[in-house]
């Protein structure tokens, strides 16, 4: 009679799952960039989803509520990714017109990771600066009829 092959004892399964769970929680806690924007106010993120659950009511409504509660500049998280929300028209103008050279890159989405063509919406770094300098004069108050 052959001996049975070594079988993982069930008594070790619960502690092993506990260790795996603790490792996942510690990993998520350490990789959540809570210190990335320490000086900005905003809603407290969930460990797993960031502030995604608050956004179920809709981006506009959540952004409006947060702006009233935390002020014109705040931070929130979609998953582990921090997002800065600027709701003051004067600050939006300053970022997009006055200091556009300091704010060149946007979050990379699925389409951008698949597509590698040169386009205005996918441009980054120096390429964005080049496009911005060419296009910016077109959108000033003299050329636009509001």
CSV table of N, CA and C in Angstrom, one decimal:
chain,number,residue,atom,x,y,z
A,1,UNK,N,0.9,-1.2,0.0
A,1,UNK,CA,0.0,0.0,0.0
A,1,UNK,C,0.9,1.2,0.0
A,2,UNK,N,0.6,2.2,-1.0
A,2,UNK,CA,1.4,3.4,-1.1
A,2,UNK,C,0.8,4.4,0.0
A,3,UNK,N,1.7,5.2,0.6
A,3,UNK,CA,1.3,6.2,1.5
A,3,UNK,C,0.6,7.3,0.7
A,4,UNK,N,-0.4,8.0,1.3
A,4,UNK,CA,-1.0,9.1,0.7
A,4,UNK,C,-0.1,10.2,0.5
A,5,UNK,N,-0.2,11.0,-0.6
A,5,UNK,CA,0.7,12.1,-0.8
A,5,UNK,C,0.4,13.2,0.3
A,6,UNK,N,1.4,14.0,0.5
A,6,UNK,CA,1.3,15.0,1.6
A,6,UNK,C,0.2,16.0,1.2
A,7,UNK,N,-0.8,16.1,2.1
A,7,UNK,CA,-1.9,17.0,1.9
A,7,UNK,C,-1.8,18.2,2.9
A,8,UNK,N,-2.1,19.4,2.4
A,8,UNK,CA,-2.0,20.6,3.2
A,8,UNK,C,-3.1,20.5,4.3
A,9,UNK,N,-2.7,20.5,5.6
A,9,UNK,CA,-3.7,20.4,6.6
A,9,UNK,C,-4.6,21.6,6.7
A,10,UNK,N,-5.9,21.3,6.9
A,10,UNK,CA,-6.9,22.3,7.0
A,10,UNK,C,-6.7,23.2,8.2
A,11,UNK,N,-6.1,22.7,9.2
A,11,UNK,CA,-5.8,23.6,10.4
A,11,UNK,C,-4.8,24.7,10.1
A,12,UNK,N,-4.1,24.6,9.0
A,12,UNK,CA,-3.1,25.7,8.6
A,12,UNK,C,-3.8,26.7,7.7
A,13,UNK,N,-4.9,26.3,7.1
A,13,UNK,CA,-5.6,27.2,6.1
A,13,UNK,C,-6.1,28.5,6.7
A,14,UNK,N,-6.7,28.5,7.9
A,14,UNK,CA,-7.2,29.7,8.5
A,14,UNK,C,-6.1,30.6,8.8
A,15,UNK,N,-5.0,30.2,9.5
A,15,UNK,CA,-3.9,31.1,9.8
A,15,UNK,C,-3.2,31.7,8.5
A,16,UNK,N,-3.1,30.8,7.5
A,16,UNK,CA,-2.5,31.3,6.2
A,16,UNK,C,-3.4,32.3,5.6
A,17,UNK,N,-4.7,32.1,5.5
A,17,UNK,CA,-5.6,33.1,5.0
A,17,UNK,C,-5.6,34.4,5.8
A,18,UNK,N,-5.4,34.3,7.1
A,18,UNK,CA,-5.3,35.5,8.0
A,18,UNK,C,-4.0,36.3,7.6
A,19,UNK,N,-2.9,35.6,7.4
A,19,UNK,CA,-1.7,36.3,7.1
A,19,UNK,C,-1.8,36.9,5.7
A,20,UNK,N,-2.4,36.2,4.8
A,20,UNK,CA,-2.6,36.8,3.4
A,20,UNK,C,-3.5,38.1,3.5
A,21,UNK,N,-4.5,38.0,4.3
A,21,UNK,CA,-5.4,39.2,4.5
A,21,UNK,C,-4.7,40.4,5.1
A,22,UNK,N,-3.9,40.1,6.1
A,22,UNK,CA,-3.1,41.2,6.8
A,22,UNK,C,-2.1,41.8,5.8
A,23,UNK,N,-1.5,40.9,5.0
A,23,UNK,CA,-0.5,41.4,4.0
A,23,UNK,C,-1.2,42.3,3.0
A,24,UNK,N,-2.4,41.9,2.5
A,24,UNK,CA,-3.1,42.7,1.5
A,24,UNK,C,-3.5,44.1,2.2
A,25,UNK,N,-4.0,44.1,3.4
A,25,UNK,CA,-4.4,45.3,4.0
A,25,UNK,C,-3.2,46.2,4.2
A,26,UNK,N,-2.1,45.7,4.7
A,26,UNK,CA,-0.9,46.5,4.9
A,26,UNK,C,-0.4,47.0,3.6
A,27,UNK,N,-0.4,46.2,2.5
A,27,UNK,CA,0.0,46.7,1.2
A,27,UNK,C,-0.9,47.8,0.7
A,28,UNK,N,-2.2,47.7,0.8
A,28,UNK,CA,-3.1,48.8,0.4
A,28,UNK,C,-2.9,50.0,1.2
A,29,UNK,N,-2.7,49.9,2.5
A,29,UNK,CA,-2.5,51.0,3.4
A,29,UNK,C,-1.2,51.8,3.0
A,30,UNK,N,-0.1,51.0,2.7
A,30,UNK,CA,1.1,51.6,2.4
A,30,UNK,C,1.2,52.3,1.0
A,31,UNK,N,0.4,51.7,0.1
A,31,UNK,CA,0.4,52.2,-1.3
A,31,UNK,C,-0.6,53.3,-1.5
A,32,UNK,N,-1.6,53.5,-0.6
A,32,UNK,CA,-2.5,54.6,-0.7
A,32,UNK,C,-1.8,55.9,-0.5
A,33,UNK,N,-1.7,56.8,-1.5
A,33,UNK,CA,-0.8,57.9,-1.3
A,33,UNK,C,-1.5,59.0,-0.5
A,34,UNK,N,-1.8,58.7,0.8
A,34,UNK,CA,-2.4,59.7,1.6
A,34,UNK,C,-1.5,60.9,1.9
A,35,UNK,N,-0.2,60.7,1.9
A,35,UNK,CA,0.7,61.8,2.1
A,35,UNK,C,1.1,62.6,0.9
A,36,UNK,N,0.5,62.2,-0.3
A,36,UNK,CA,0.9,62.9,-1.6
A,36,UNK,C,0.5,64.4,-1.6
A,37,UNK,N,-0.6,64.7,-1.0
A,37,UNK,CA,-1.1,66.1,-1.0
A,37,UNK,C,-1.6,66.4,0.4
A,38,UNK,N,-0.6,66.5,1.3
A,38,UNK,CA,-1.0,66.6,2.7
A,38,UNK,C,-1.7,67.9,3.1
A,39,UNK,N,-1.4,69.0,2.4
A,39,UNK,CA,-2.0,70.3,2.8
A,39,UNK,C,-3.3,70.6,2.3
A,40,UNK,N,-3.9,69.8,1.5
A,40,UNK,CA,-5.2,70.0,0.9
A,40,UNK,C,-6.3,69.4,1.7
A,41,UNK,N,-7.4,70.1,2.0
A,41,UNK,CA,-8.5,69.4,2.7
A,41,UNK,C,-9.3,68.5,1.7
A,42,UNK,N,-10.1,67.7,2.2
A,42,UNK,CA,-10.9,66.8,1.4
A,42,UNK,C,-11.5,65.7,2.2
A,43,UNK,N,-12.4,64.9,1.6
A,43,UNK,CA,-13.1,63.8,2.3
A,43,UNK,C,-12.1,62.7,2.6
A,44,UNK,N,-12.3,62.0,3.7
A,44,UNK,CA,-11.5,60.9,4.1
A,44,UNK,C,-11.7,59.7,3.1
A,45,UNK,N,-10.6,59.2,2.5
A,45,UNK,CA,-10.8,58.1,1.6
A,45,UNK,C,-11.0,56.8,2.3
A,46,UNK,N,-11.7,55.8,1.6
A,46,UNK,CA,-11.8,54.5,2.1
A,46,UNK,C,-10.5,53.8,1.7
A,47,UNK,N,-10.1,52.8,2.5
A,47,UNK,CA,-8.9,52.0,2.2
A,47,UNK,C,-8.9,51.3,0.9
A,48,UNK,N,-10.0,50.8,0.5
A,48,UNK,CA,-10.1,50.0,-0.7
A,48,UNK,C,-10.6,50.8,-1.9
A,49,UNK,N,-11.5,51.8,-1.8
A,49,UNK,CA,-12.1,52.4,-2.9
A,49,UNK,C,-11.8,53.9,-3.0
A,50,UNK,N,-11.0,54.5,-2.1
A,50,UNK,CA,-10.8,55.9,-2.1
A,50,UNK,C,-12.2,56.6,-1.7
A,51,UNK,N,-12.5,57.6,-2.5
A,51,UNK,CA,-13.8,58.2,-2.4
A,51,UNK,C,-14.8,57.8,-3.4
A,52,UNK,N,-14.6,56.7,-4.1
A,52,UNK,CA,-15.4,56.3,-5.2
A,52,UNK,C,-16.9,56.1,-4.8
A,53,UNK,N,-17.1,55.6,-3.6
A,53,UNK,CA,-18.5,55.4,-3.1
A,53,UNK,C,-19.3,56.8,-3.0
A,54,UNK,N,-18.6,57.8,-2.7
A,54,UNK,CA,-19.2,59.2,-2.6
A,54,UNK,C,-19.6,59.7,-4.0
A,55,UNK,N,-18.9,59.2,-5.0
A,55,UNK,CA,-19.2,59.6,-6.4
A,55,UNK,C,-20.3,58.9,-7.1
A,56,UNK,N,-20.9,58.0,-6.4
A,56,UNK,CA,-22.1,57.2,-7.0
A,56,UNK,C,-23.3,58.1,-7.2
A,57,UNK,N,-23.3,59.2,-6.5
A,57,UNK,CA,-24.4,60.2,-6.7
A,57,UNK,C,-24.2,61.0,-7.9
A,58,UNK,N,-23.0,60.9,-8.5
A,58,UNK,CA,-22.6,61.7,-9.7
A,58,UNK,C,-21.5,62.6,-9.4
A,59,UNK,N,-20.6,62.8,-10.4
A,59,UNK,CA,-19.4,63.6,-10.2
A,59,UNK,C,-19.8,65.0,-9.9
A,60,UNK,N,-20.7,65.6,-10.6
A,60,UNK,CA,-21.1,67.0,-10.4
A,60,UNK,C,-21.7,67.2,-9.0
A,61,UNK,N,-22.6,66.4,-8.6
A,61,UNK,CA,-23.2,66.6,-7.2
A,61,UNK,C,-22.1,66.4,-6.1
A,62,UNK,N,-21.3,65.4,-6.3
A,62,UNK,CA,-20.3,65.1,-5.2
A,62,UNK,C,-19.3,66.3,-5.2
A,63,UNK,N,-18.9,66.7,-6.4
A,63,UNK,CA,-17.9,67.8,-6.5
A,63,UNK,C,-18.5,69.1,-5.9
A,64,UNK,N,-19.8,69.3,-6.1
A,64,UNK,CA,-20.5,70.5,-5.6
A,64,UNK,C,-20.5,70.4,-4.1
A,65,UNK,N,-20.9,69.3,-3.6
A,65,UNK,CA,-21.0,69.1,-2.1
A,65,UNK,C,-19.6,69.3,-1.4
A,66,UNK,N,-18.6,68.7,-2.0
A,66,UNK,CA,-17.3,68.8,-1.5
A,66,UNK,C,-16.8,70.2,-1.5
A,67,UNK,N,-17.0,70.9,-2.6
A,67,UNK,CA,-16.6,72.3,-2.7
A,67,UNK,C,-17.2,73.2,-1.7
A,68,UNK,N,-18.5,73.0,-1.4
A,68,UNK,CA,-19.1,73.8,-0.3
A,68,UNK,C,-18.6,73.4,1.1
A,69,UNK,N,-18.2,72.1,1.3
A,69,UNK,CA,-17.8,71.7,2.6
A,69,UNK,C,-16.3,72.0,2.8
A,70,UNK,N,-15.4,71.8,1.8
A,70,UNK,CA,-14.0,71.8,1.9
A,70,UNK,C,-13.3,73.1,1.3
A,71,UNK,N,-14.0,73.8,0.5
A,71,UNK,CA,-13.4,75.0,-0.1
A,71,UNK,C,-13.1,74.8,-1.6
A,72,UNK,N,-12.5,75.9,-2.2
A,72,UNK,CA,-12.4,75.9,-3.7
A,72,UNK,C,-11.3,74.9,-4.2
A,73,UNK,N,-10.3,74.5,-3.3
A,73,UNK,CA,-9.3,73.5,-3.7
A,73,UNK,C,-9.4,72.4,-2.7
A,74,UNK,N,-9.5,71.2,-3.2
A,74,UNK,CA,-9.6,70.0,-2.3
A,74,UNK,C,-9.0,68.8,-3.0
A,75,UNK,N,-8.8,67.8,-2.3
A,75,UNK,CA,-8.3,66.5,-2.8
A,75,UNK,C,-9.3,65.4,-2.5
A,76,UNK,N,-9.4,64.4,-3.4
A,76,UNK,CA,-10.1,63.2,-3.1
A,76,UNK,C,-9.4,62.1,-3.9
A,77,UNK,N,-9.8,60.9,-3.7
A,77,UNK,CA,-9.2,59.7,-4.3
A,77,UNK,C,-10.1,58.9,-5.0
A,78,UNK,N,-9.7,58.5,-6.2
A,78,UNK,CA,-10.4,57.4,-7.0
A,78,UNK,C,-9.5,56.2,-6.9
A,79,UNK,N,-9.9,55.3,-6.0
A,79,UNK,CA,-9.0,54.2,-5.7
A,79,UNK,C,-7.8,54.7,-5.0
A,80,UNK,N,-6.6,54.4,-5.4
A,80,UNK,CA,-5.4,55.0,-4.8
A,80,UNK,C,-4.9,56.2,-5.4
A,81,UNK,N,-5.6,56.7,-6.5
A,81,UNK,CA,-5.1,57.8,-7.3
A,81,UNK,C,-5.6,59.1,-6.8
A,82,UNK,N,-4.8,60.0,-6.3
A,82,UNK,CA,-5.3,61.3,-5.8
A,82,UNK,C,-5.7,62.2,-7.0
A,83,UNK,N,-6.8,63.0,-6.7
A,83,UNK,CA,-7.4,63.9,-7.7
A,83,UNK,C,-7.5,65.3,-7.0
A,84,UNK,N,-7.0,66.3,-7.6
A,84,UNK,CA,-7.2,67.7,-7.1
A,84,UNK,C,-8.3,68.3,-7.8
A,85,UNK,N,-9.3,68.8,-7.0
A,85,UNK,CA,-10.5,69.5,-7.6
A,85,UNK,C,-10.3,71.0,-7.3
A,86,UNK,N,-10.4,71.8,-8.4
A,86,UNK,CA,-10.3,73.2,-8.3
A,86,UNK,C,-11.7,73.7,-8.8
A,87,UNK,N,-12.4,74.4,-7.9
A,87,UNK,CA,-13.8,74.8,-8.3
A,87,UNK,C,-14.0,76.3,-8.4
A,88,UNK,N,-12.9,77.1,-8.1
A,88,UNK,CA,-13.0,78.5,-8.2
A,88,UNK,C,-12.7,78.9,-9.7
A,89,UNK,N,-13.5,79.7,-10.3
A,89,UNK,CA,-13.2,80.1,-11.7
A,89,UNK,C,-11.9,80.9,-11.8
A,90,UNK,N,-11.6,81.7,-10.8
A,90,UNK,CA,-10.4,82.4,-10.8
A,90,UNK,C,-9.2,81.5,-10.8
A,91,UNK,N,-9.2,80.5,-9.9
A,91,UNK,CA,-8.1,79.5,-9.8
A,91,UNK,C,-8.0,78.7,-11.1
A,92,UNK,N,-9.1,78.3,-11.7
A,92,UNK,CA,-9.1,77.5,-12.9
A,92,UNK,C,-8.4,78.4,-14.0
A,93,UNK,N,-8.8,79.6,-14.1
A,93,UNK,CA,-8.2,80.5,-15.1
A,93,UNK,C,-6.7,80.6,-14.8
A,94,UNK,N,-6.3,80.8,-13.5
A,94,UNK,CA,-4.8,80.9,-13.2
A,94,UNK,C,-4.1,79.6,-13.6
A,95,UNK,N,-4.7,78.4,-13.4
A,95,UNK,CA,-4.0,77.2,-13.8
A,95,UNK,C,-4.0,77.0,-15.3
A,96,UNK,N,-5.1,77.3,-15.9
A,96,UNK,CA,-5.1,77.0,-17.4
A,96,UNK,C,-4.5,78.1,-18.2
A,97,UNK,N,-4.4,79.3,-17.7
A,97,UNK,CA,-3.8,80.4,-18.5
A,97,UNK,C,-2.5,80.9,-17.9
A,98,UNK,N,-2.5,81.3,-16.6
A,98,UNK,CA,-1.4,81.9,-16.0
A,98,UNK,C,-0.2,81.0,-15.8
A,99,UNK,N,-0.5,79.7,-15.4
A,99,UNK,CA,0.6,78.8,-15.0
A,99,UNK,C,0.4,77.5,-15.8
A,100,UNK,N,0.0,77.5,-17.0
A,100,UNK,CA,-0.2,76.3,-17.8
A,100,UNK,C,1.0,75.5,-18.0
A,101,UNK,N,2.2,76.2,-17.9
A,101,UNK,CA,3.4,75.5,-18.1
A,101,UNK,C,3.8,74.5,-17.0
A,102,UNK,N,3.2,74.8,-15.8
A,102,UNK,CA,3.4,74.0,-14.6
A,102,UNK,C,2.5,72.8,-14.5
A,103,UNK,N,1.4,72.8,-15.3
A,103,UNK,CA,0.4,71.8,-15.3
A,103,UNK,C,0.2,71.2,-16.6
A,104,UNK,N,1.1,70.3,-17.0
A,104,UNK,CA,1.1,69.9,-18.4
A,104,UNK,C,0.5,68.5,-18.6
A,105,UNK,N,0.7,67.6,-17.6
A,105,UNK,CA,0.2,66.2,-17.8
A,105,UNK,C,-1.1,65.9,-17.1
A,106,UNK,N,-1.9,65.1,-17.7
A,106,UNK,CA,-3.1,64.7,-17.1
A,106,UNK,C,-3.0,63.2,-16.8
A,107,UNK,N,-4.0,62.6,-16.1
A,107,UNK,CA,-4.0,61.2,-15.8
A,107,UNK,C,-4.1,60.4,-17.1
A,108,UNK,N,-3.4,59.3,-17.2
A,108,UNK,CA,-3.4,58.4,-18.3
A,108,UNK,C,-4.6,57.5,-18.2
A,109,UNK,N,-5.4,57.5,-19.2
A,109,UNK,CA,-6.6,56.5,-19.2
A,109,UNK,C,-6.3,55.3,-20.1
A,110,UNK,N,-7.3,54.5,-20.3
A,110,UNK,CA,-7.2,53.3,-21.1
A,110,UNK,C,-6.9,53.6,-22.5
A,111,UNK,N,-7.5,54.6,-23.1
A,111,UNK,CA,-7.3,54.9,-24.5
A,111,UNK,C,-5.9,55.4,-24.7
A,112,UNK,N,-5.4,56.2,-23.8
A,112,UNK,CA,-4.0,56.7,-23.9
A,112,UNK,C,-3.0,55.6,-23.8
A,113,UNK,N,-3.2,54.6,-23.0
A,113,UNK,CA,-2.3,53.5,-22.8
A,113,UNK,C,-2.3,52.6,-24.1
A,114,UNK,N,-3.4,52.5,-24.8
A,114,UNK,CA,-3.5,51.7,-26.0
A,114,UNK,C,-3.0,52.5,-27.2
A,115,UNK,N,-3.3,53.8,-27.3
A,115,UNK,CA,-3.0,54.6,-28.4
A,115,UNK,C,-1.7,55.3,-28.2
A,116,UNK,N,-0.9,55.4,-29.2
A,116,UNK,CA,0.4,56.0,-29.1
A,116,UNK,C,0.6,57.1,-30.1
A,117,UNK,N,-0.4,57.6,-30.7
A,117,UNK,CA,-0.3,58.6,-31.7
A,117,UNK,C,-0.1,60.0,-31.1
A,118,UNK,N,0.4,60.9,-31.8
A,118,UNK,CA,0.6,62.3,-31.4
A,118,UNK,C,-0.7,63.0,-31.6
A,119,UNK,N,-1.4,63.5,-30.5
A,119,UNK,CA,-2.6,64.2,-30.7
A,119,UNK,C,-2.6,65.2,-29.5
A,120,UNK,N,-3.5,66.2,-29.7
A,120,UNK,CA,-3.6,67.3,-28.7
A,120,UNK,C,-4.1,66.7,-27.3
A,121,UNK,N,-5.0,65.7,-27.3
A,121,UNK,CA,-5.5,65.2,-26.1
A,121,UNK,C,-4.6,64.2,-25.4
A,122,UNK,N,-3.7,63.6,-26.2
A,122,UNK,CA,-2.8,62.7,-25.6
A,122,UNK,C,-1.4,63.2,-25.3
A,123,UNK,N,-1.1,64.5,-25.7
A,123,UNK,CA,0.2,65.1,-25.6
A,123,UNK,C,0.6,65.2,-24.1
A,124,UNK,N,1.9,65.1,-23.9
A,124,UNK,CA,2.5,65.2,-22.6
A,124,UNK,C,3.8,66.0,-22.7
A,125,UNK,N,4.2,66.6,-21.5
A,125,UNK,CA,5.4,67.3,-21.4
A,125,UNK,C,5.7,68.4,-22.5
A,126,UNK,N,6.8,68.3,-23.1
A,126,UNK,CA,7.2,69.3,-24.1
A,126,UNK,C,6.2,69.3,-25.3
A,127,UNK,N,5.7,68.2,-25.7
A,127,UNK,CA,4.7,68.2,-26.8
A,127,UNK,C,3.5,69.0,-26.4
A,128,UNK,N,3.0,68.8,-25.2
A,128,UNK,CA,1.8,69.6,-24.7
A,128,UNK,C,2.2,71.1,-24.7
A,129,UNK,N,3.3,71.4,-24.2
A,129,UNK,CA,3.7,72.9,-24.2
A,129,UNK,C,3.7,73.4,-25.6
A,130,UNK,N,4.2,72.7,-26.5
A,130,UNK,CA,4.2,73.1,-27.9
A,130,UNK,C,2.8,73.4,-28.4
A,131,UNK,N,1.9,72.4,-28.3
A,131,UNK,CA,0.5,72.6,-28.7
A,131,UNK,C,-0.1,73.7,-28.0
A,132,UNK,N,0.1,73.9,-26.7
A,132,UNK,CA,-0.5,74.9,-25.9
A,132,UNK,C,-0.1,76.3,-26.4
A,133,UNK,N,1.2,76.5,-26.7
A,133,UNK,CA,1.6,77.8,-27.2
A,133,UNK,C,1.0,78.2,-28.5
A,134,UNK,N,0.8,77.2,-29.3
A,134,UNK,CA,0.2,77.5,-30.7
A,134,UNK,C,-1.3,77.7,-30.5
A,135,UNK,N,-2.0,77.0,-29.7
A,135,UNK,CA,-3.5,77.1,-29.6
A,135,UNK,C,-3.9,78.2,-28.7
A,136,UNK,N,-3.2,78.5,-27.7
A,136,UNK,CA,-3.6,79.5,-26.7
A,136,UNK,C,-4.1,80.9,-27.2
A,137,UNK,N,-3.4,81.5,-28.2
A,137,UNK,CA,-3.9,82.8,-28.7
A,137,UNK,C,-5.2,82.7,-29.3
A,138,UNK,N,-5.7,81.6,-29.8
A,138,UNK,CA,-7.0,81.4,-30.4
A,138,UNK,C,-8.1,81.6,-29.4
A,139,UNK,N,-7.9,81.2,-28.2
A,139,UNK,CA,-9.0,81.2,-27.2
A,139,UNK,C,-8.9,82.4,-26.3
A,140,UNK,N,-8.4,83.5,-26.7
A,140,UNK,CA,-8.5,84.7,-25.8
A,140,UNK,C,-9.8,85.5,-26.1
A,141,UNK,N,-10.0,86.5,-25.2
A,141,UNK,CA,-11.3,87.2,-25.3
A,141,UNK,C,-11.5,87.9,-26.6
A,142,UNK,N,-10.5,88.4,-27.2
A,142,UNK,CA,-10.6,89.1,-28.5
A,142,UNK,C,-11.2,88.2,-29.6
A,143,UNK,N,-10.7,87.0,-29.7
A,143,UNK,CA,-11.1,86.0,-30.7
A,143,UNK,C,-12.4,85.3,-30.5
A,144,UNK,N,-12.8,85.2,-29.3
A,144,UNK,CA,-14.0,84.5,-28.9
A,144,UNK,C,-15.2,85.4,-28.7
A,145,UNK,N,-16.3,85.0,-29.3
A,145,UNK,CA,-17.6,85.8,-29.1
A,145,UNK,C,-18.4,85.1,-28.0
A,146,UNK,N,-18.5,85.7,-26.9
A,146,UNK,CA,-19.3,85.0,-25.8
A,146,UNK,C,-20.7,85.6,-25.7
